[in-house]
């Protein structure tokens, strides 16, 4: 099973013990995300809505390519791939 790197924003690092990157073993992008949530269940509510889709403010990239337009997260992974999770942050004065 390929080992990939999961990169998380600093806002979520506290949930995973302060790490900004985590090694994950998975065959597909969906499998990597499932493994991440299996290890750290508290992440689920921050990443996914009730239907299992990414929340609107969450972006996911596979090797710098947005997954928003893939149609499916069943994309195969290769060793060394990088999956990056980003969160939009907004606010006011």
Coordinates of C-alpha atoms in Angstrom, one line a residue:
X1 CA 0.0 0.0 0.0
X2 CA 1.5 3.4 -1.0
X3 CA 2.5 5.8 1.8
X4 CA 1.5 9.4 1.1
X5 CA 1.8 12.6 3.1
X6 CA -1.3 14.3 4.4
X7 CA -0.7 18.1 5.0
X8 CA -3.1 19.8 7.4
X9 CA -3.6 23.5 8.1
X10 CA -2.4 24.8 11.5
X11 CA -6.1 25.3 12.6
X12 CA -6.5 21.5 12.6
X13 CA -3.0 20.5 13.8
X14 CA -4.1 20.6 17.4
X15 CA -6.6 17.8 16.8
X16 CA -3.7 15.5 15.5
X17 CA -1.2 16.3 18.3
X18 CA 0.3 19.4 16.7
X19 CA 1.5 17.7 13.5
X20 CA 1.1 19.6 10.2
X21 CA 2.0 16.5 8.1
X22 CA 1.1 12.9 8.7
X23 CA 2.1 9.7 6.8
X24 CA -0.9 7.8 5.6
X25 CA -1.1 4.4 3.8
X26 CA -3.9 4.1 1.4
X27 CA -4.6 2.9 -2.2
X28 CA -7.0 5.8 -3.1
X29 CA -7.6 9.4 -2.1
X30 CA -10.9 8.4 -0.5
X31 CA -9.1 5.7 1.4
X32 CA -6.5 8.2 2.7
X33 CA -9.3 10.5 3.9
X34 CA -11.1 7.6 5.6
X35 CA -7.9 6.6 7.3
X36 CA -7.3 10.1 8.5
X37 CA -10.7 10.3 10.1
X38 CA -10.4 6.8 11.5
X39 CA -7.2 7.8 13.3
X40 CA -8.6 11.2 14.4
X41 CA -12.4 11.1 14.6
X42 CA -12.7 14.7 15.8
X43 CA -11.5 15.8 12.3
X44 CA -14.7 14.5 10.6
X45 CA -16.9 17.4 11.7
X46 CA -14.3 19.9 10.6
X47 CA -13.8 18.4 7.1
X48 CA -17.1 16.9 6.1
X49 CA -20.8 17.8 6.2
X50 CA -23.7 15.5 7.1
X51 CA -23.8 14.0 3.6
X52 CA -20.1 13.1 3.7
X53 CA -19.1 15.9 1.2
X54 CA -16.3 18.3 2.0
X55 CA -17.6 21.4 3.9
X56 CA -17.8 24.5 1.7
X57 CA -14.8 26.1 3.3
X58 CA -12.6 23.0 3.0
X59 CA -10.4 22.5 0.0
X60 CA -8.5 19.3 -0.8
X61 CA -5.6 19.0 -3.2
X62 CA -3.9 15.9 -4.6
X63 CA -0.4 16.8 -5.7
X64 CA -1.5 20.5 -6.1
X65 CA -4.5 19.6 -8.2
X66 CA -7.9 20.5 -6.7
X67 CA -10.1 17.5 -6.0
X68 CA -13.2 19.6 -6.3
X69 CA -13.6 18.8 -10.0
X70 CA -12.7 15.1 -9.9
X71 CA -16.2 13.8 -9.5
X72 CA -14.9 10.9 -7.4
X73 CA -12.3 10.5 -4.7
X74 CA -11.5 7.0 -5.9
X75 CA -8.3 8.4 -7.6
X76 CA -5.4 6.0 -7.1
X77 CA -2.4 7.1 -5.0
X78 CA 1.3 6.6 -5.5
X79 CA 4.0 6.5 -2.9
X80 CA 5.1 10.0 -2.1
X81 CA 1.9 11.7 -3.2
X82 CA 0.9 14.7 -1.2
X83 CA -2.7 15.4 -0.1
X84 CA -3.2 18.9 1.2
X85 CA -6.2 20.0 3.2
X86 CA -6.9 23.8 3.4
X87 CA -9.6 25.8 5.2
X88 CA -10.8 29.2 4.1
X89 CA -10.8 31.6 7.1
X90 CA -12.8 34.7 7.2
X91 CA -13.8 37.2 9.8
X92 CA -14.3 40.9 10.4
X93 CA -13.5 43.6 12.8

